[in-house]
């Protein structure tokens, strides 16, 4: 009998020790433009619940069978949202974390399983209740003609690093640098206005990315990524557009969701779906999606051609896939895999600013050439084409140099290279280049 009690006591003690398996090893804070994300690194999956309190504003996070070995008080916090973080044991085996807030928030929480970078995580997103929604982008006026708005989407971000290459190179860092280079090029080009979907190291949901592009009335969305594969030998850049199957499923989703039916196709002057029956709404969506897909393929073809001049191509034609970020029915969208970060040589090149700039120039040149050949009505580019301001073309003859062509046409070499997506001064006989306006 005594032996049985001793065994039972030992089992209960062991059970109690095992119940305290979850330990908070660290906490990260990712401030974003519309919400702040807290990520708790835990040693095992945790059960938790959250609730808010007012007067003063607080968020309470209760974690079952959890302890902490990190100092939450030393976190660097966004001062406009969180004043202080404190924690204490509760009910013996549990842990309570309290966030003292400077404003009211709407919280959301979920757990994540381990991946190649992190272990178990508890994620808590804080959305300020009192924050005013950002005003949509208005295309800047150029001689009373609007600019073409380009949404530039750097993939992944924040807690999502994307692919991890050799020597710890992270996709989220590479693509953000390329996106910023691309933003600079479009910002310096008359007739275009760039908008960064992700401006810093924070995560933006896939659906949110397309929503942001639409909120900014984008004429084109460019999503930038760096591929990965199980073999380190895979290499080269690719360009993707939405597949017909993906388009069909997306139109069905838009018809099924009330918030989409009430949305606009084509901006403020576009068409609403909430007052249309299913058949007419379906026809309008199909027409809009078909037009966007045609523009996406054409733009992707221009970009792929330019990319082939600065890097190896993995596929020599535009590919089609069902990526979520490509699924806006009224914004032509392309997804660019700039190279394989899983390839050590390619990861090394992608890490250099010179290659990032070369890729950005190629993407810029391809998108620019598409919109100059297919100018949108009401834009500066359309006005320039009709008024004779469109770019002249010149075929390279023997003995020509880029500097000589620039002098003869009273333009700079930099503008020549930018317009034609050239990464060096080398030109070849028979090559056709465009001459910018002086």
PDB file of C-alpha atoms in Angstrom, residues 82-276:
ATOM      1  CA  UNK A  82       2.194  50.348 -25.294  1.00  0.00           C
ATOM      2  CA  UNK A  83       3.418  52.035 -22.112  1.00  0.00           C
ATOM      3  CA  UNK A  84       4.673  48.983 -20.253  1.00  0.00           C
ATOM      4  CA  UNK A  85       4.617  45.175 -20.208  1.00  0.00           C
ATOM      5  CA  UNK A  86       4.561  43.253 -16.929  1.00  0.00           C
ATOM      6  CA  UNK A  87       4.020  39.634 -15.935  1.00  0.00           C
ATOM      7  CA  UNK A  88       3.497  37.475 -12.875  1.00  0.00           C
ATOM      8  CA  UNK A  89       2.693  33.814 -12.009  1.00  0.00           C
ATOM      9  CA  UNK A  90      -0.984  33.032 -11.575  1.00  0.00           C
ATOM     10  CA  UNK A  91      -2.816  30.052 -10.040  1.00  0.00           C
ATOM     11  CA  UNK A  92       0.453  28.285  -9.385  1.00  0.00           C
ATOM     12  CA  UNK A  93       1.295  27.016 -12.856  1.00  0.00           C
ATOM     13  CA  UNK A  94      -0.056  29.796 -15.090  1.00  0.00           C
ATOM     14  CA  UNK A  95       1.379  33.121 -16.259  1.00  0.00           C
ATOM     15  CA  UNK A  96      -0.403  36.447 -16.696  1.00  0.00           C
ATOM     16  CA  UNK A  97       1.081  39.096 -18.996  1.00  0.00           C
ATOM     17  CA  UNK A  98      -0.399  42.600 -18.852  1.00  0.00           C
ATOM     18  CA  UNK A  99       0.162  45.326 -21.450  1.00  0.00           C
ATOM     19  CA  UNK A 100      -0.460  48.854 -20.181  1.00  0.00           C
ATOM     20  CA  UNK A 101      -1.792  50.672 -23.234  1.00  0.00           C
ATOM     21  CA  UNK A 102      -1.840  54.327 -24.228  1.00  0.00           C
ATOM     22  CA  UNK A 103      -4.926  53.872 -26.395  1.00  0.00           C
ATOM     23  CA  UNK A 104      -7.827  51.484 -26.940  1.00  0.00           C
ATOM     24  CA  UNK A 105      -7.021  48.485 -29.091  1.00  0.00           C
ATOM     25  CA  UNK A 106      -8.710  45.586 -30.847  1.00  0.00           C
ATOM     26  CA  UNK A 107      -6.579  42.464 -30.206  1.00  0.00           C
ATOM     27  CA  UNK A 108      -6.207  39.257 -32.187  1.00  0.00           C
ATOM     28  CA  UNK A 109      -4.144  36.221 -31.188  1.00  0.00           C
ATOM     29  CA  UNK A 110      -3.143  32.844 -32.583  1.00  0.00           C
ATOM     30  CA  UNK A 111      -0.397  30.242 -32.235  1.00  0.00           C
ATOM     31  CA  UNK A 112       2.136  29.215 -34.872  1.00  0.00           C
ATOM     32  CA  UNK A 113       3.893  25.886 -35.239  1.00  0.00           C
ATOM     33  CA  UNK A 114       7.688  25.672 -35.675  1.00  0.00           C
ATOM     34  CA  UNK A 115       9.229  26.450 -39.073  1.00  0.00           C
ATOM     35  CA  UNK A 116      12.782  26.516 -40.421  1.00  0.00           C
ATOM     36  CA  UNK A 117      13.526  29.741 -38.513  1.00  0.00           C
ATOM     37  CA  UNK A 118      11.432  29.773 -35.321  1.00  0.00           C
ATOM     38  CA  UNK A 119       9.960  27.324 -32.819  1.00  0.00           C
ATOM     39  CA  UNK A 120       6.494  27.489 -31.263  1.00  0.00           C
ATOM     40  CA  UNK A 121       5.085  31.016 -31.109  1.00  0.00           C
ATOM     41  CA  UNK A 122       2.149  32.896 -29.659  1.00  0.00           C
ATOM     42  CA  UNK A 123       1.257  35.883 -31.840  1.00  0.00           C
ATOM     43  CA  UNK A 124      -0.747  38.846 -30.530  1.00  0.00           C
ATOM     44  CA  UNK A 125      -1.778  41.598 -32.964  1.00  0.00           C
ATOM     45  CA  UNK A 126      -2.837  44.984 -31.596  1.00  0.00           C
ATOM     46  CA  UNK A 127      -5.058  47.157 -33.815  1.00  0.00           C
ATOM     47  CA  UNK A 128      -5.653  50.716 -32.498  1.00  0.00           C
ATOM     48  CA  UNK A 129      -9.388  51.413 -32.330  1.00  0.00           C
ATOM     49  CA  UNK A 130      -9.050  55.180 -32.587  1.00  0.00           C
ATOM     50  CA  UNK A 131      -6.630  55.297 -35.506  1.00  0.00           C
ATOM     51  CA  UNK A 132      -8.023  57.008 -38.582  1.00  0.00           C
ATOM     52  CA  UNK A 133      -7.871  55.064 -41.819  1.00  0.00           C
ATOM     53  CA  UNK A 134      -5.194  56.254 -44.201  1.00  0.00           C
ATOM     54  CA  UNK A 135      -6.506  58.331 -47.058  1.00  0.00           C
ATOM     55  CA  UNK A 136      -6.288  56.607 -50.442  1.00  0.00           C
ATOM     56  CA  UNK A 137      -3.533  57.688 -52.771  1.00  0.00           C
ATOM     57  CA  UNK A 138      -4.534  60.232 -55.349  1.00  0.00           C
ATOM     58  CA  UNK A 139      -2.520  60.129 -58.549  1.00  0.00           C
ATOM     59  CA  UNK A 140      -0.388  63.250 -58.695  1.00  0.00           C
ATOM     60  CA  UNK A 141      -1.284  65.690 -61.440  1.00  0.00           C
ATOM     61  CA  UNK A 142       1.181  66.398 -64.237  1.00  0.00           C
ATOM     62  CA  UNK A 143       0.003  69.250 -66.413  1.00  0.00           C
ATOM     63  CA  UNK A 144      -3.541  68.242 -65.369  1.00  0.00           C
ATOM     64  CA  UNK A 145      -2.856  64.640 -66.424  1.00  0.00           C
ATOM     65  CA  UNK A 146      -2.697  61.951 -63.769  1.00  0.00           C
ATOM     66  CA  UNK A 147       0.280  59.702 -63.091  1.00  0.00           C
ATOM     67  CA  UNK A 148       0.240  55.928 -63.471  1.00  0.00           C
ATOM     68  CA  UNK A 149       0.250  54.450 -59.955  1.00  0.00           C
ATOM     69  CA  UNK A 150       2.503  51.440 -59.403  1.00  0.00           C
ATOM     70  CA  UNK A 151       2.034  49.379 -56.206  1.00  0.00           C
ATOM     71  CA  UNK A 152       5.344  47.731 -55.271  1.00  0.00           C
ATOM     72  CA  UNK A 153       4.935  44.764 -52.943  1.00  0.00           C
ATOM     73  CA  UNK A 154       7.986  43.363 -51.138  1.00  0.00           C
ATOM     74  CA  UNK A 155       7.052  39.817 -50.123  1.00  0.00           C
ATOM     75  CA  UNK A 156       7.015  38.410 -46.575  1.00  0.00           C
ATOM     76  CA  UNK A 157       8.310  40.624 -43.725  1.00  0.00           C
ATOM     77  CA  UNK A 158       8.328  40.735 -39.947  1.00  0.00           C
ATOM     78  CA  UNK A 159       7.791  37.307 -38.409  1.00  0.00           C
ATOM     79  CA  UNK A 160       7.742  35.770 -41.893  1.00  0.00           C
ATOM     80  CA  UNK A 161      11.323  35.810 -43.248  1.00  0.00           C
ATOM     81  CA  UNK A 162      10.471  34.001 -46.474  1.00  0.00           C
ATOM     82  CA  UNK A 163      13.145  31.721 -47.890  1.00  0.00           C
ATOM     83  CA  UNK A 164      16.448  31.466 -46.030  1.00  0.00           C
ATOM     84  CA  UNK A 165      19.540  31.254 -48.232  1.00  0.00           C
ATOM     85  CA  UNK A 166      23.164  30.445 -47.614  1.00  0.00           C
ATOM     86  CA  UNK A 167      24.862  32.369 -44.796  1.00  0.00           C
ATOM     87  CA  UNK A 168      21.461  33.285 -43.405  1.00  0.00           C
ATOM     88  CA  UNK A 169      20.388  35.544 -46.273  1.00  0.00           C
ATOM     89  CA  UNK A 170      16.667  36.244 -45.803  1.00  0.00           C
ATOM     90  CA  UNK A 171      14.224  36.748 -48.647  1.00  0.00           C
ATOM     91  CA  UNK A 172      12.283  39.471 -46.807  1.00  0.00           C
ATOM     92  CA  UNK A 173      15.395  41.659 -46.574  1.00  0.00           C
ATOM     93  CA  UNK A 174      16.494  41.194 -50.192  1.00  0.00           C
ATOM     94  CA  UNK A 175      13.096  41.932 -51.734  1.00  0.00           C
ATOM     95  CA  UNK A 176      12.522  45.032 -49.592  1.00  0.00           C
ATOM     96  CA  UNK A 177      15.827  46.473 -50.819  1.00  0.00           C
ATOM     97  CA  UNK A 178      14.883  45.756 -54.445  1.00  0.00           C
ATOM     98  CA  UNK A 179      11.443  47.298 -53.849  1.00  0.00           C
ATOM     99  CA  UNK A 180      13.018  50.475 -52.496  1.00  0.00           C
ATOM    100  CA  UNK A 181      15.346  50.710 -55.502  1.00  0.00           C
ATOM    101  CA  UNK A 182      12.324  50.284 -57.760  1.00  0.00           C
ATOM    102  CA  UNK A 183      10.404  52.944 -55.850  1.00  0.00           C
ATOM    103  CA  UNK A 184      13.273  55.394 -56.408  1.00  0.00           C
ATOM    104  CA  UNK A 185      13.258  54.732 -60.158  1.00  0.00           C
ATOM    105  CA  UNK A 186       9.504  55.253 -60.549  1.00  0.00           C
ATOM    106  CA  UNK A 187       9.543  58.317 -58.283  1.00  0.00           C
ATOM    107  CA  UNK A 188      12.136  59.907 -60.550  1.00  0.00           C
ATOM    108  CA  UNK A 189      10.187  59.219 -63.731  1.00  0.00           C
ATOM    109  CA  UNK A 190       7.645  61.750 -64.939  1.00  0.00           C
ATOM    110  CA  UNK A 191       4.274  60.114 -65.440  1.00  0.00           C
ATOM    111  CA  UNK A 192       4.580  57.505 -62.658  1.00  0.00           C
ATOM    112  CA  UNK A 193       3.826  57.428 -58.925  1.00  0.00           C
ATOM    113  CA  UNK A 194       5.104  54.476 -56.846  1.00  0.00           C
ATOM    114  CA  UNK A 195       3.452  53.180 -53.670  1.00  0.00           C
ATOM    115  CA  UNK A 196       5.250  50.712 -51.379  1.00  0.00           C
ATOM    116  CA  UNK A 197       2.876  48.088 -50.000  1.00  0.00           C
ATOM    117  CA  UNK A 198       5.388  47.175 -47.254  1.00  0.00           C
ATOM    118  CA  UNK A 199       7.689  50.024 -46.230  1.00  0.00           C
ATOM    119  CA  UNK A 200       9.665  48.310 -43.475  1.00  0.00           C
ATOM    120  CA  UNK A 201      10.230  44.984 -41.729  1.00  0.00           C
ATOM    121  CA  UNK A 202       6.675  44.016 -40.757  1.00  0.00           C
ATOM    122  CA  UNK A 203       4.220  41.465 -42.089  1.00  0.00           C
ATOM    123  CA  UNK A 204       1.259  42.268 -44.336  1.00  0.00           C
ATOM    124  CA  UNK A 205      -1.352  39.571 -45.002  1.00  0.00           C
ATOM    125  CA  UNK A 206      -1.697  38.350 -48.575  1.00  0.00           C
ATOM    126  CA  UNK A 207      -5.261  39.604 -49.027  1.00  0.00           C
ATOM    127  CA  UNK A 208      -4.305  42.874 -47.343  1.00  0.00           C
ATOM    128  CA  UNK A 209      -1.614  43.449 -49.968  1.00  0.00           C
ATOM    129  CA  UNK A 210      -4.117  43.381 -52.808  1.00  0.00           C
ATOM    130  CA  UNK A 211      -6.522  45.513 -50.757  1.00  0.00           C
ATOM    131  CA  UNK A 212      -3.826  48.145 -50.231  1.00  0.00           C
ATOM    132  CA  UNK A 213      -3.075  48.207 -53.959  1.00  0.00           C
ATOM    133  CA  UNK A 214      -6.760  48.810 -54.674  1.00  0.00           C
ATOM    134  CA  UNK A 215      -7.051  51.438 -51.931  1.00  0.00           C
ATOM    135  CA  UNK A 216      -4.251  53.359 -53.616  1.00  0.00           C
ATOM    136  CA  UNK A 217      -6.037  53.039 -56.993  1.00  0.00           C
ATOM    137  CA  UNK A 218      -3.007  51.236 -58.410  1.00  0.00           C
ATOM    138  CA  UNK A 219      -2.799  50.715 -62.155  1.00  0.00           C
ATOM    139  CA  UNK A 220      -0.293  47.874 -61.708  1.00  0.00           C
ATOM    140  CA  UNK A 221       0.902  45.755 -58.804  1.00  0.00           C
ATOM    141  CA  UNK A 222       4.407  44.270 -58.765  1.00  0.00           C
ATOM    142  CA  UNK A 223       5.068  41.626 -56.106  1.00  0.00           C
ATOM    143  CA  UNK A 224       8.771  40.899 -55.578  1.00  0.00           C
ATOM    144  CA  UNK A 225      10.099  37.598 -54.216  1.00  0.00           C
ATOM    145  CA  UNK A 226      13.200  35.379 -54.214  1.00  0.00           C
ATOM    146  CA  UNK A 227      12.571  31.694 -54.893  1.00  0.00           C
ATOM    147  CA  UNK A 228      13.858  28.620 -53.065  1.00  0.00           C
ATOM    148  CA  UNK A 229      14.169  24.957 -54.002  1.00  0.00           C
ATOM    149  CA  UNK A 230      15.371  21.775 -52.365  1.00  0.00           C
ATOM    150  CA  UNK A 231      18.287  21.606 -54.797  1.00  0.00           C
ATOM    151  CA  UNK A 232      20.961  24.326 -54.532  1.00  0.00           C
ATOM    152  CA  UNK A 233      21.473  24.122 -58.305  1.00  0.00           C
ATOM    153  CA  UNK A 234      18.167  25.775 -59.266  1.00  0.00           C
ATOM    154  CA  UNK A 235      18.713  29.341 -60.462  1.00  0.00           C
ATOM    155  CA  UNK A 236      17.259  32.153 -62.539  1.00  0.00           C
ATOM    156  CA  UNK A 237      14.461  34.709 -62.442  1.00  0.00           C
ATOM    157  CA  UNK A 238      10.800  34.088 -63.295  1.00  0.00           C
ATOM    158  CA  UNK A 239       7.675  36.171 -63.858  1.00  0.00           C
ATOM    159  CA  UNK A 240       4.207  34.919 -62.887  1.00  0.00           C
ATOM    160  CA  UNK A 241       0.673  36.073 -63.593  1.00  0.00           C
ATOM    161  CA  UNK A 242      -2.652  34.708 -62.372  1.00  0.00           C
ATOM    162  CA  UNK A 243      -3.747  31.400 -63.875  1.00  0.00           C
ATOM    163  CA  UNK A 244      -7.210  31.093 -65.494  1.00  0.00           C
ATOM    164  CA  UNK A 245      -8.189  28.590 -62.780  1.00  0.00           C
ATOM    165  CA  UNK A 246      -7.179  31.065 -60.104  1.00  0.00           C
ATOM    166  CA  UNK A 247      -9.171  33.790 -61.834  1.00  0.00           C
ATOM    167  CA  UNK A 248     -12.291  31.620 -61.948  1.00  0.00           C
ATOM    168  CA  UNK A 249     -12.110  30.810 -58.240  1.00  0.00           C
ATOM    169  CA  UNK A 250     -11.487  34.452 -57.395  1.00  0.00           C
ATOM    170  CA  UNK A 251     -14.523  35.773 -59.265  1.00  0.00           C
ATOM    171  CA  UNK A 252     -16.627  33.194 -57.413  1.00  0.00           C
ATOM    172  CA  UNK A 253     -15.202  34.400 -54.081  1.00  0.00           C
ATOM    173  CA  UNK A 254     -15.940  38.036 -54.927  1.00  0.00           C
ATOM    174  CA  UNK A 255     -19.520  37.183 -55.833  1.00  0.00           C
ATOM    175  CA  UNK A 256     -19.984  35.185 -52.615  1.00  0.00           C
ATOM    176  CA  UNK A 257     -18.630  37.805 -50.191  1.00  0.00           C
ATOM    177  CA  UNK A 258     -20.869  40.762 -49.445  1.00  0.00           C
ATOM    178  CA  UNK A 259     -17.971  43.151 -48.753  1.00  0.00           C
ATOM    179  CA  UNK A 260     -16.604  42.414 -52.215  1.00  0.00           C
ATOM    180  CA  UNK A 261     -19.941  42.852 -53.937  1.00  0.00           C
ATOM    181  CA  UNK A 262     -20.154  46.321 -52.414  1.00  0.00           C
ATOM    182  CA  UNK A 263     -16.657  47.183 -53.578  1.00  0.00           C
ATOM    183  CA  UNK A 264     -15.649  48.976 -56.736  1.00  0.00           C
ATOM    184  CA  UNK A 265     -14.145  47.758 -59.961  1.00  0.00           C
ATOM    185  CA  UNK A 266     -11.839  50.281 -61.527  1.00  0.00           C
ATOM    186  CA  UNK A 267     -11.642  52.935 -58.821  1.00  0.00           C
ATOM    187  CA  UNK A 268     -14.013  55.771 -57.982  1.00  0.00           C
ATOM    188  CA  UNK A 269     -15.335  55.966 -61.510  1.00  0.00           C
ATOM    189  CA  UNK A 270     -15.784  52.213 -61.759  1.00  0.00           C
ATOM    190  CA  UNK A 271     -18.705  49.796 -61.358  1.00  0.00           C
ATOM    191  CA  UNK A 272     -20.369  48.642 -58.148  1.00  0.00           C
ATOM    192  CA  UNK A 273     -21.610  45.065 -57.800  1.00  0.00           C
ATOM    193  CA  UNK A 274     -23.978  45.383 -54.841  1.00  0.00           C
ATOM    194  CA  UNK A 275     -26.882  46.513 -57.025  1.00  0.00           C
ATOM    195  CA  UNK A 276     -26.359  43.861 -59.724  1.00  0.00           C
TER     196      UNK A 276
END
